[in-house]
Coordinates of C-alpha atoms in Angstrom, one line a residue:
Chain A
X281 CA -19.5 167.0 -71.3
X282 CA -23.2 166.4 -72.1
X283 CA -25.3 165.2 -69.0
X284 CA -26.3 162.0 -69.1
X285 CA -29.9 162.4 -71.1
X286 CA -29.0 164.5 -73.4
X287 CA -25.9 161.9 -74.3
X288 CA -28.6 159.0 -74.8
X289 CA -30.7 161.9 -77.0
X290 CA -27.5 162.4 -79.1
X291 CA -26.7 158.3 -79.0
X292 CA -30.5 157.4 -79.8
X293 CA -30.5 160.1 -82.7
X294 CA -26.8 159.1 -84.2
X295 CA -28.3 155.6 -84.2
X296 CA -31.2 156.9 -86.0
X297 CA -29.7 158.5 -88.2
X298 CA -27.1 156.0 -89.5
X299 CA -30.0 153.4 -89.6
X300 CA -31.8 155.8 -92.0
X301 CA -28.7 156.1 -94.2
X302 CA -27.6 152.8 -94.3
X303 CA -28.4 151.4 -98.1
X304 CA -29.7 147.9 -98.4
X305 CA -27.2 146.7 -100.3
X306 CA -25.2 146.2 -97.6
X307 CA -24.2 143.1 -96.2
X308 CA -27.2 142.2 -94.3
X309 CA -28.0 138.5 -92.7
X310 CA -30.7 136.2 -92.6
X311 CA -33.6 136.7 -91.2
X312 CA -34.4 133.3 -90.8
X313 CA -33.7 131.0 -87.7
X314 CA -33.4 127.6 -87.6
X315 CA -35.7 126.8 -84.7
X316 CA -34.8 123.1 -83.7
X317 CA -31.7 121.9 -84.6
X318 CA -31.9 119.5 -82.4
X319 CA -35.3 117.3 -83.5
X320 CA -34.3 118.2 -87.4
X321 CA -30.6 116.6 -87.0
X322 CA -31.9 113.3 -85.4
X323 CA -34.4 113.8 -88.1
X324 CA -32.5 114.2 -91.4
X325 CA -28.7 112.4 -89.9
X326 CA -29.6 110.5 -87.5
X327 CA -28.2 112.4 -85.1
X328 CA -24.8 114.8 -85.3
X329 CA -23.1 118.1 -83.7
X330 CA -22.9 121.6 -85.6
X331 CA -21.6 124.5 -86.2
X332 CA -22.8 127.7 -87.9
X333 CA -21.3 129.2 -91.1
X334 CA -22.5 132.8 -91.8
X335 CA -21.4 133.6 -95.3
X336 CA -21.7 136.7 -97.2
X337 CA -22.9 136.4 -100.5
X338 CA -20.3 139.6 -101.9
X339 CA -19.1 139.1 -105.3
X340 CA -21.5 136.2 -106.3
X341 CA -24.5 137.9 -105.9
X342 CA -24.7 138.7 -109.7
X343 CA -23.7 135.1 -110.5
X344 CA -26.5 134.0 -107.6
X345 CA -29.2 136.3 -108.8
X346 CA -28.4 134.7 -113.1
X347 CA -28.8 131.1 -111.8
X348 CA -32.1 131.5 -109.6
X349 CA -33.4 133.5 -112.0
X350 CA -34.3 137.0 -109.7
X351 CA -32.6 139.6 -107.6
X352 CA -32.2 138.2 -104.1
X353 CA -33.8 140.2 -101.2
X354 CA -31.9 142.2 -98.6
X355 CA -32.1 139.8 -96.1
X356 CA -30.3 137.3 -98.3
X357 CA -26.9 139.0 -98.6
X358 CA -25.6 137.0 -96.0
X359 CA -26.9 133.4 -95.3
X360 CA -26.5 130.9 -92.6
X361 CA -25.5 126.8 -93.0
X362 CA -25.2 125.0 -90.4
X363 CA -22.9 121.6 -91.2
X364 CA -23.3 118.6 -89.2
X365 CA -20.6 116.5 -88.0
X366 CA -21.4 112.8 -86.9
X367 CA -18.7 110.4 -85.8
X368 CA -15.7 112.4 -86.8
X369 CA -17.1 113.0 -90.3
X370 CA -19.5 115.8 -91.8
X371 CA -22.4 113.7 -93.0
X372 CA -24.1 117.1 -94.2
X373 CA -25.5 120.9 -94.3
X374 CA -28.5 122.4 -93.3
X375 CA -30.0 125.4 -94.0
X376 CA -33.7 127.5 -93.9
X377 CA -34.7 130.3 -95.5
X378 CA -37.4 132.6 -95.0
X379 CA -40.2 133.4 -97.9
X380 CA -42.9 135.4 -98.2
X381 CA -46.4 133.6 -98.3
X382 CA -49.6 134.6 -98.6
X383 CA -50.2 135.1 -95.5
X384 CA -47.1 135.3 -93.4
X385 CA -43.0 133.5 -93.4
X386 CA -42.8 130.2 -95.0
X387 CA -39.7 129.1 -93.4
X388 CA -37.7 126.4 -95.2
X389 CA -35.4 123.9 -93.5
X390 CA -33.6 122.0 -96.2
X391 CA -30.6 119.6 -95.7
X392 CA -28.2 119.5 -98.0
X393 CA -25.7 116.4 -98.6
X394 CA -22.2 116.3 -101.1
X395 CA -22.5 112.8 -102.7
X396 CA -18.5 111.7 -104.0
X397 CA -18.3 113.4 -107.9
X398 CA -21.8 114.6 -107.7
X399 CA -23.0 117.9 -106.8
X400 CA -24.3 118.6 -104.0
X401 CA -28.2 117.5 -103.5
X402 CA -31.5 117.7 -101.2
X403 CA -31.6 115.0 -99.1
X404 CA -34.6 116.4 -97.4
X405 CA -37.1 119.3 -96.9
X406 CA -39.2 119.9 -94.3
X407 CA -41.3 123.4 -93.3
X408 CA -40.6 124.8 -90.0
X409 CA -43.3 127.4 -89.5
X410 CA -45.9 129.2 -91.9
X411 CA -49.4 130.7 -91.7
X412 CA -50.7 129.5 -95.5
X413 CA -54.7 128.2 -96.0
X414 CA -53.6 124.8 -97.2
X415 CA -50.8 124.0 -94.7
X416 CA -51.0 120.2 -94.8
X417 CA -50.4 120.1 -98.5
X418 CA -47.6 122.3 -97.7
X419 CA -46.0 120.3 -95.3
X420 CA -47.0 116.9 -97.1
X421 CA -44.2 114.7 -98.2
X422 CA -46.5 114.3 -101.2
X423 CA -45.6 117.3 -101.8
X424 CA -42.0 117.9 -99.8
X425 CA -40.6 114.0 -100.9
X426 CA -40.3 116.0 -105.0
X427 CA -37.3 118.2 -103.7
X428 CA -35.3 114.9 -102.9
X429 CA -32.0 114.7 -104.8
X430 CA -32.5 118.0 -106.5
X431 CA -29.3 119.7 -107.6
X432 CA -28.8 123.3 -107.7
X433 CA -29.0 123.0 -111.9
X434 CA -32.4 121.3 -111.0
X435 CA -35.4 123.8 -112.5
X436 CA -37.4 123.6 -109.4
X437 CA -40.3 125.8 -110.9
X438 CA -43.7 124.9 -109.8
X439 CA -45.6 123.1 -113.2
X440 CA -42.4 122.0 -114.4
X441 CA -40.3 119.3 -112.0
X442 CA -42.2 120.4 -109.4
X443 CA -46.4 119.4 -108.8
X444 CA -47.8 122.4 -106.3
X445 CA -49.1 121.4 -103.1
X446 CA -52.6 122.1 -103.4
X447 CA -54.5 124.0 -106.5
X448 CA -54.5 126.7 -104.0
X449 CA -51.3 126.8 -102.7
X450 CA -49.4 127.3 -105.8
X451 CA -48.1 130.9 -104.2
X452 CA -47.2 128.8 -101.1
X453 CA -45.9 125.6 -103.4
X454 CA -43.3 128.5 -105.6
X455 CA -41.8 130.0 -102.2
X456 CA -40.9 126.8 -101.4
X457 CA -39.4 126.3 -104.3
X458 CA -37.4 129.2 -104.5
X459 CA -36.0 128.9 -100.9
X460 CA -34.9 125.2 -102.1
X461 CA -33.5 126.6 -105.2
X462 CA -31.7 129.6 -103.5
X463 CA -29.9 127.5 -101.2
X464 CA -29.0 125.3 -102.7
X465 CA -27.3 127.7 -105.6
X466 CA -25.8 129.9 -102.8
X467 CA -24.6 126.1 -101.1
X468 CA -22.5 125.9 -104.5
X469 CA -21.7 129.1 -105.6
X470 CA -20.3 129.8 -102.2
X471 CA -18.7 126.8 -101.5
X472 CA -20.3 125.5 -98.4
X473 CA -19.5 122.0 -98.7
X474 CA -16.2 122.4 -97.9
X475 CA -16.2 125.4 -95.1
Chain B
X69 CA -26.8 137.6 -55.9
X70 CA -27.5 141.2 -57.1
X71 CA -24.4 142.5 -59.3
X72 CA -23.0 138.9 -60.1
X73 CA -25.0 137.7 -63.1
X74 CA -24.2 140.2 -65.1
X75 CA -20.5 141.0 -64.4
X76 CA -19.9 136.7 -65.0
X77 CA -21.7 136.7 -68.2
X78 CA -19.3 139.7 -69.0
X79 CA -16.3 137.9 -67.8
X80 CA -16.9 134.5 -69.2
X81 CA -18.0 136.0 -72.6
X82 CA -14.2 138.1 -72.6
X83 CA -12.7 134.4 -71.7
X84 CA -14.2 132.8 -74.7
X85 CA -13.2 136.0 -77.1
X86 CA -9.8 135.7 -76.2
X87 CA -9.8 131.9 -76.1
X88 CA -10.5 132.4 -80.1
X89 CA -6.5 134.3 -80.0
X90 CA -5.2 132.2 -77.6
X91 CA -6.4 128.6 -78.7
X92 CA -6.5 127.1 -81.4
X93 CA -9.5 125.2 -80.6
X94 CA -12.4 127.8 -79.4
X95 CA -13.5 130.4 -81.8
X96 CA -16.1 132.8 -82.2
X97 CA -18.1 132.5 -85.0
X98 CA -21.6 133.8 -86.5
X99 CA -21.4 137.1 -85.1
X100 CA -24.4 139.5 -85.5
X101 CA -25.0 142.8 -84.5
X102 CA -29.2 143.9 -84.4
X103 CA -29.3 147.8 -84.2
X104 CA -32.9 148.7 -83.6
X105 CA -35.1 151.9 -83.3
X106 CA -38.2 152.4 -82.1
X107 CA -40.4 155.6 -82.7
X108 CA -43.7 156.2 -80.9
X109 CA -46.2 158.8 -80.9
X110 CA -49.0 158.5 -78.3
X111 CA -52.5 160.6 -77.5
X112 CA -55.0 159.4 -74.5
X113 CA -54.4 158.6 -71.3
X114 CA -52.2 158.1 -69.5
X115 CA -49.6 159.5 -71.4
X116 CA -50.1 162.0 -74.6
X117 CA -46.5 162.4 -76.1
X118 CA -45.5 163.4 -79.8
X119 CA -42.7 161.6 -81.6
X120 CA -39.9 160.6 -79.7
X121 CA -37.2 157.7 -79.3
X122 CA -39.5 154.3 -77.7
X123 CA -36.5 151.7 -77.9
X124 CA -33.4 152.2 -79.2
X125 CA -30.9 149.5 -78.4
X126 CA -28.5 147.4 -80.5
X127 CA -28.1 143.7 -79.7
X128 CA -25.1 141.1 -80.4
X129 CA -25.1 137.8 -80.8
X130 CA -22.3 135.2 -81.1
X131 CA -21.4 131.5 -80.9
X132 CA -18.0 130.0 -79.4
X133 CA -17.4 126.5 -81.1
X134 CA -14.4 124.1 -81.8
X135 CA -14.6 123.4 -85.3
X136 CA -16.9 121.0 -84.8
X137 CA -19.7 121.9 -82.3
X138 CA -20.9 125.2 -81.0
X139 CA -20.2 125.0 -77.2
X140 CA -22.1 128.3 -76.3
X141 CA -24.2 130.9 -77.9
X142 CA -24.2 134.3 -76.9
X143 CA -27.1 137.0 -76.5
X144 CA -26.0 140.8 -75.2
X145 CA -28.6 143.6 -75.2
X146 CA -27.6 147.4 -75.2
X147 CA -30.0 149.7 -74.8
X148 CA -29.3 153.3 -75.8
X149 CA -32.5 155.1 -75.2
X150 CA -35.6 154.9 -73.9
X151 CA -37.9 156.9 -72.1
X152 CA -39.1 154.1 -70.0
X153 CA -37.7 153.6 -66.0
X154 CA -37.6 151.6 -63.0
X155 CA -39.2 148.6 -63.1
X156 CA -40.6 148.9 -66.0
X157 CA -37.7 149.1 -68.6
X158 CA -36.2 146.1 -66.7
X159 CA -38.9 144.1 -67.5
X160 CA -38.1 145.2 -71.4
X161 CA -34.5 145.8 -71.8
X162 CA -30.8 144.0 -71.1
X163 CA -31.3 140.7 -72.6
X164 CA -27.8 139.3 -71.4
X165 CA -27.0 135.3 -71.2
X166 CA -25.2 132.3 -73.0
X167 CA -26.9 129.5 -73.4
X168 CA -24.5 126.5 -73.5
X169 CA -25.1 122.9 -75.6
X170 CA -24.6 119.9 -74.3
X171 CA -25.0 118.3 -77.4
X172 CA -27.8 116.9 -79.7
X173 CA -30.6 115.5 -77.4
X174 CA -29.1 117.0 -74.4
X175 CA -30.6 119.9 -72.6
X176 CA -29.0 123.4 -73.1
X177 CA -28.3 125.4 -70.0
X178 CA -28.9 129.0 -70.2
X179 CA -27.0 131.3 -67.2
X180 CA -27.8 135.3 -67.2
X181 CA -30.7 137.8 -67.8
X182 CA -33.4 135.8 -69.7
X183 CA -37.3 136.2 -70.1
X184 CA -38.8 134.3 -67.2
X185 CA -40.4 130.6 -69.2
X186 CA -43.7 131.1 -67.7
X187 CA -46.5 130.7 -69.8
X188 CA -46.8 133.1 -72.9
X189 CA -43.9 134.8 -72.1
X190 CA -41.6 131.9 -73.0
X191 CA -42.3 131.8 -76.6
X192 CA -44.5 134.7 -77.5
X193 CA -41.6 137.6 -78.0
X194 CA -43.6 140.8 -76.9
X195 CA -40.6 143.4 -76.7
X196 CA -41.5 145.4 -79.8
X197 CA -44.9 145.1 -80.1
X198 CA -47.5 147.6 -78.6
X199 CA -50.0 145.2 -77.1
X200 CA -48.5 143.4 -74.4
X201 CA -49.2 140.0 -72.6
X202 CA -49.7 140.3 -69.0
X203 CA -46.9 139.3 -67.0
X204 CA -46.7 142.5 -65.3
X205 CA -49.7 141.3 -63.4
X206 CA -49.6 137.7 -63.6
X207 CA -46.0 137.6 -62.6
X208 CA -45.0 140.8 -61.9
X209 CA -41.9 140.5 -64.0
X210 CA -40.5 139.5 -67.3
X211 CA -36.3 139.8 -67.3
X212 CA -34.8 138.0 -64.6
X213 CA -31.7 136.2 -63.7
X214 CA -30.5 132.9 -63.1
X215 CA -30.2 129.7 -64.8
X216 CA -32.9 127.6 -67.1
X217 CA -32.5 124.4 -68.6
X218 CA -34.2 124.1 -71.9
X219 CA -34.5 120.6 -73.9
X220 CA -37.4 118.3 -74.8
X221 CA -38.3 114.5 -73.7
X222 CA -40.4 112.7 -76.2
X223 CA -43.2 115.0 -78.1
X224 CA -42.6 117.1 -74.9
X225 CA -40.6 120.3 -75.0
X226 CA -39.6 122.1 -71.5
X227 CA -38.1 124.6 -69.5
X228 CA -37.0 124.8 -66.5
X229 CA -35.6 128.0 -64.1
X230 CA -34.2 128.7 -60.9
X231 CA -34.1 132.7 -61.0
X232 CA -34.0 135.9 -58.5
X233 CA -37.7 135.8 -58.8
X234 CA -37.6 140.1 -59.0
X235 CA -35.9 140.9 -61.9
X236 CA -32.3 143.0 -62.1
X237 CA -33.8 144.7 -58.7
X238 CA -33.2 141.7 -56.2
X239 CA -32.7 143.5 -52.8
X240 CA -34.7 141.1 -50.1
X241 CA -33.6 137.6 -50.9
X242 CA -36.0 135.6 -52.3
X243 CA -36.6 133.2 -55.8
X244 CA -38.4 131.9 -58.4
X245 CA -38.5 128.5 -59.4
X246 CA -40.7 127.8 -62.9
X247 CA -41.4 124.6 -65.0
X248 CA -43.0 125.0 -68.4
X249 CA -44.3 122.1 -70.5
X250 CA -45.2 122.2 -74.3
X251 CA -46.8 119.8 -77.2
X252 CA -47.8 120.3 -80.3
X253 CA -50.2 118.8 -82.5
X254 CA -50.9 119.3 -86.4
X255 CA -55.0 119.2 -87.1
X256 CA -55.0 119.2 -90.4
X257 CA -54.7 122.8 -91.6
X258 CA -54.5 123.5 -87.9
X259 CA -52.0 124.0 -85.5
X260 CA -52.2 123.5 -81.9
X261 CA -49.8 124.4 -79.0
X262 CA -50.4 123.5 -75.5
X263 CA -48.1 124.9 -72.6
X264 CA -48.6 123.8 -69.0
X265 CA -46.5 126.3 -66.5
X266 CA -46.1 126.0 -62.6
X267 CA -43.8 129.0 -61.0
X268 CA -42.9 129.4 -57.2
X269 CA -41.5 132.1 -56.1
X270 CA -40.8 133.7 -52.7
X271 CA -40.4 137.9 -52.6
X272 CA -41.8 138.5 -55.4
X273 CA -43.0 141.8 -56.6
X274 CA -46.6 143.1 -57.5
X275 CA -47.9 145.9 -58.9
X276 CA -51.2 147.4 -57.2
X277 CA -54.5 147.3 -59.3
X278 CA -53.9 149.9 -61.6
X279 CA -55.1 150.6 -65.7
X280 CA -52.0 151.0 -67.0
X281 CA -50.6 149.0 -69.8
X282 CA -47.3 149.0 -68.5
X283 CA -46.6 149.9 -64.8
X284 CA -44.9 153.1 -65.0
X285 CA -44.2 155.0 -62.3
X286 CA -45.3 152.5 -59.7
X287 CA -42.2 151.5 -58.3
X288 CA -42.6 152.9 -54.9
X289 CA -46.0 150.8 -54.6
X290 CA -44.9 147.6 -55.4
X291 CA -45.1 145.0 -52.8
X292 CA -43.7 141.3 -52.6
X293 CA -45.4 138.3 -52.0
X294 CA -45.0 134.7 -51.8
X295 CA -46.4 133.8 -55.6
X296 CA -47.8 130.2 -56.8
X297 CA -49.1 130.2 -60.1
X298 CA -50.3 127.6 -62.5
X299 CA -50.9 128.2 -65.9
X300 CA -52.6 126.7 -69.3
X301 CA -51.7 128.4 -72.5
X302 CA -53.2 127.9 -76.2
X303 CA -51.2 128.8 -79.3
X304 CA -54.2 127.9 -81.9
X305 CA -53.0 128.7 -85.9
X306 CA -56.6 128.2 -86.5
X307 CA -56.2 128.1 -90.5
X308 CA -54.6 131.6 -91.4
X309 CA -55.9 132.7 -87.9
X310 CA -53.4 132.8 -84.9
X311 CA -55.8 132.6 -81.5
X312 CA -53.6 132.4 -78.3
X313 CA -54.9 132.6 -74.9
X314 CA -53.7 131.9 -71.1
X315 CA -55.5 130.8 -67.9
X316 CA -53.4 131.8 -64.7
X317 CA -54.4 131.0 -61.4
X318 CA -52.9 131.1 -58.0
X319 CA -52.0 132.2 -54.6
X320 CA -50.1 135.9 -53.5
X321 CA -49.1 135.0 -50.0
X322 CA -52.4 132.3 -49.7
X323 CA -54.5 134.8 -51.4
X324 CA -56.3 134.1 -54.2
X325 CA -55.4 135.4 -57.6
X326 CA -56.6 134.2 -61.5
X327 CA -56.3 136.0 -64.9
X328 CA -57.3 135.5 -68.3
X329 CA -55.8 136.5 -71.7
X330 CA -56.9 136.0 -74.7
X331 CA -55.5 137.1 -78.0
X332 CA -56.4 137.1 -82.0
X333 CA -54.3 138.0 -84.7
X334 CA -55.8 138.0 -88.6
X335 CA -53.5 138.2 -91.5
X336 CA -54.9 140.4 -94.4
X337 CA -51.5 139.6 -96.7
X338 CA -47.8 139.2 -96.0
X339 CA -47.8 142.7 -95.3
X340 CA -50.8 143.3 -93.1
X341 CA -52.4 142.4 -90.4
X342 CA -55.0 143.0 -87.1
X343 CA -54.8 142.2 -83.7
X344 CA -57.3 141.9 -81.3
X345 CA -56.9 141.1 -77.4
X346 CA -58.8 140.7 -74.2
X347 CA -57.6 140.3 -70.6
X348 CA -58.2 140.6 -66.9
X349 CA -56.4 139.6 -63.7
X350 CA -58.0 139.9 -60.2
X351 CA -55.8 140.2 -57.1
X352 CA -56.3 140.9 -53.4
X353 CA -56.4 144.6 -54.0
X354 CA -58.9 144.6 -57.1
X355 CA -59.5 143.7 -60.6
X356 CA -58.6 145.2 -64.1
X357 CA -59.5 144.9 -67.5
X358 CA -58.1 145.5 -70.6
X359 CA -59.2 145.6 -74.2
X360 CA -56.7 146.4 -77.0
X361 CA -56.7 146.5 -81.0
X362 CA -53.3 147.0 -83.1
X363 CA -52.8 146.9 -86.6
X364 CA -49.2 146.1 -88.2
X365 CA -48.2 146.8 -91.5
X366 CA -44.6 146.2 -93.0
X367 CA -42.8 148.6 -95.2
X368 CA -40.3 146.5 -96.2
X369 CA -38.2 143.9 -94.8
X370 CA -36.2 145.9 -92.2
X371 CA -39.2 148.5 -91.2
X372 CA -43.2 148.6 -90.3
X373 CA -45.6 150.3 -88.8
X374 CA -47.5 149.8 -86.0
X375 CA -51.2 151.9 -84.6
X376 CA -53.0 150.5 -81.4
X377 CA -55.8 151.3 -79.1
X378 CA -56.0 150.5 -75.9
X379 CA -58.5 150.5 -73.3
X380 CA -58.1 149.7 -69.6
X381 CA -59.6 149.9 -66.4
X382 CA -59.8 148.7 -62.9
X383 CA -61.6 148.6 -59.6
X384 CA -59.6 148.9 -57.0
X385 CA -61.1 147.4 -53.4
X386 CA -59.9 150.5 -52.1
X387 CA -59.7 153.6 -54.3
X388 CA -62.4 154.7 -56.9
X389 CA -62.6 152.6 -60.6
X390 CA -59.9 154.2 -63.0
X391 CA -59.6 154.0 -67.0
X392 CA -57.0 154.7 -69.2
X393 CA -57.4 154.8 -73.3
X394 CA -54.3 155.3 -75.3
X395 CA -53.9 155.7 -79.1
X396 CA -49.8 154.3 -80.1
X397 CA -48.6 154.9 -83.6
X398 CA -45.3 153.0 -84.3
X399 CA -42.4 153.2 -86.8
X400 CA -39.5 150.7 -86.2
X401 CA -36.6 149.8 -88.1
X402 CA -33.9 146.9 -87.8
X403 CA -31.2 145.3 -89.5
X404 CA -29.3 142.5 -88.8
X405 CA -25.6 142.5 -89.8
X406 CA -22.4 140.1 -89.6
X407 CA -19.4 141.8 -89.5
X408 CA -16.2 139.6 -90.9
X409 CA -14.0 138.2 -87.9

């Protein structure tokens, strides 16, 4: 038997080791947290409960990656949703995602609703936390209120269906847009709505 | 008091685990597991030491829920090496609580090992950085255990703990009672965060003046006091800029004690960026000073690196004036990952 430091040397250096070796393909979660549930529930339901759904992206990846149009990032192999439940019946789904700004994490807190025969759409986007130049464009509804009702066949590119925030937040204005585009693919392609 | 956080948490956490086999309503869900290492090289004073293990630990994190609701999230910490001791690495390591939810616009109620909510330290996560705040002077401790309750009323967010006031070490009775209030307001391209914080405590430890950026060592010195601290703190996104600071006065047994810390962090990209802070904290026994810079670059989304320089000193009422400098470089690397259950 090892004494004691020597075990936590041999721990500290097997945990080293399979952190090295460990690809980045493998199933790794978001690295994004939704930081008040609470004021955004009231905000976008009304009011509600949740739950959390982590869901592994696996064999849609590929399909994922075709539709948003880029390889997702190894933090995005497994996201989070959080559906909300008010009176008895689920009303709707959030979820954030983080991007990479200029300047720091934009991180994106969309909800997500299931109209009847419809696909699922935006009911609302807001921006928890980022560190851009022009972060009142960013977090205008000016420029927020566009993501309403888009689908997850929407374009959502910047200069298309989507105005950026500011001339010079157009970097800031296309993470956005992404996150609201990668969510709301994974939403589908995974099958959130009804988990 | 001693012993009987920890082993509850434990035992309450194995009820809920085997609720989810033996009910049909509980179940755990969003399960991650946070493996975490930590490599540091250091040259200076204090302590010159070539490349070893800093922090390796691996965390879990779970939530027990009906279907419907999430009734209690979990948060275990594990630490598997580390050179650190004593006091010290129990202000750093053995996160260990459940915070439970009353429900949407009720307050949750957090029971175990948590990070005190005084000032700073409530929101400001220090553990893996190199530059730390200082609650090791203003407070004396970081971890502690008890119960918080955290919720908000109106634009007002708050905490509010009744906890052993001395950390996992609680051997003389004693408490610490602390009440933190936050707002925020948007300035156009600005941010601003303002915390008010009062703590109470009876017993509570403090380190003697000394220039070290974390008390290592000191155990045997450390003395307890009767603490009442108010505090103002600033989290200022001043444009790209982040500029925090905290004011801290009070009373050690009716002595009078007051600190300042201020801090400045400047993005150069996603990937980059510099921090610069400031601080000093006088107590009965003397004053001390510190002056630190750090730089922070990431290597991808799981990895980084981290160099800082640090300069401290103090003067002692007693004892001559003593400095420290100390160069850090850091390498860390984390994942998160969610087995299926």
């Amino acid at each position: 038997m090892l004494p004691k430091g020597y075990r936590r040397s041999y721990v500290a250096l097997l945990l080293a080791t399979v952190l090295a070796l460990v690809p980045l393909s493998t199933a790794l979660a978001s690295l994004c947290v939704w930081r008040n549930p609470d004021a955004d529930i009231k905000e976008f339901f009304g009011g509600g409960k949740y739950r959390t759904v982590l869901e592994r992206v696996g064999s849609k990846k590929t399909k994922i990656e075709k539709r948003i149009g880029q390889k997702l990032d190894s933090d995005e192999l497994q996201l989070k949703f959080w559906p909300v439940i008010k009176d008895g019946q689920r009303v709707g789904t959030v979820a954030s995602h983080l991007g990479k700004g200029d300047y720091g994490a934009i991180e994106v807190v969309v909800a997500i609703v299931d109209p009847p025969d419809a696909p699922a759409k935006i009911k609302a986007v807001k921006i928890q936390r980022d560190r851009e130049r022009y972060r009142s464009a960013l977090r205008s509804a000016t420029f927020l209120d566009q993501f309403k009702g888009k689908q997850a066949n929407s374009k959502l590119q910047v200069g298309e269906d989507i105005k950026e925030a500011h001339p010079g937040a157009v970097k800031g204005s296309k993470v956005v847009a992404l996150s609201v585009k990668k969510l709301l693919v994974a939403y589908e392609e995974l099958n959130i709505g009804t988990k | 008091m001693k012993n009987i956080v920890r082993p509850t948490v434990v035992v309450v956490s194995l009820l809920l685990l085997s609720a989810n086999c033996a009910s049909a309503e509980l179940k755990v869900s969003a399960v991650e597991i946070l493996p975490r290492l930590d490599l540091r090289a250091k040259a200076g004073q204090p302590a010159a030491e070539t490349l070893r293990v800093q922090q390796g630990e691996i965390d879990l994190r779970f939530s027990v829920g009906d279907g419907e609701k999430e009734w209690a999230n979990f948060a275990l910490q594990g630490v598997l090496a580390t050179p650190m001791t004593g006091r010290a690495r129990q202000m750093h390591f053995s996160n260990f609580y459940a915070v439970g939810n009353l429900g949407v616009g009720r307050p949750k109620v957090k029971v175990g090992q948590f990070v005190v909510p005084f000032g700073t330290l409530a929101e400001f996560a220090t553990h893996a950085l190199l530059l730390q705040t200082p609650y090791a002077r203003t407070i004396g401790l970081r971890l502690d255990r008890g119960v918080e309750l955290e919720g908000f009323v109106g634009d007002w967010d708050y905490w509010l703990s009744a906890t052993s006031g001395d950390g996992r070490t609680r051997q003389n009775g004693g408490y610490a009672a602390s009440l933190r209030l936050v707002r925020d307001w948007e300035l156009g391209d600005d941010f601003l965060r303002l915390g008010f914080s009062y703590l109470e405590g009876n017993n509570m430890p403090t380190f003697p003046t000394n220039p070290m950026p974390v008390p290592m060592g000191m155990d045997e010195m450390v003395a307890f006091a009767d603490k009442r601290r108010l505090a103002v703190d600033v989290d200022w996104l001043r444009g790209i800029d982040n500029i925090r600071a905290e004011l801290v006065v009070g009373q050690d047994d009716s002595k009078r004690v007051d600190g300042q810390w201020l801090y400045y962090n400047h993005p150069f990209s996603y990937e980059t960026d510099l921090t610069l802070q400031a601080d000093r904290w006088r107590q009965e026994d003397g004053t001390s000073y510190g002056l630190g810079a750090e730089t922070h670059h990431r290597l991808d989304d799981w990895s980084g690196l981290r160099l800082s320089y640090e300069h401290r000193w103090a003067h002692p009422n007693l004892a001559s004036d003593r400095s420290a400098d100390l160069w850090t470089l850091q390498y860390y690397r984390e994942y998160v990952w969610s087995p299926d259950i």
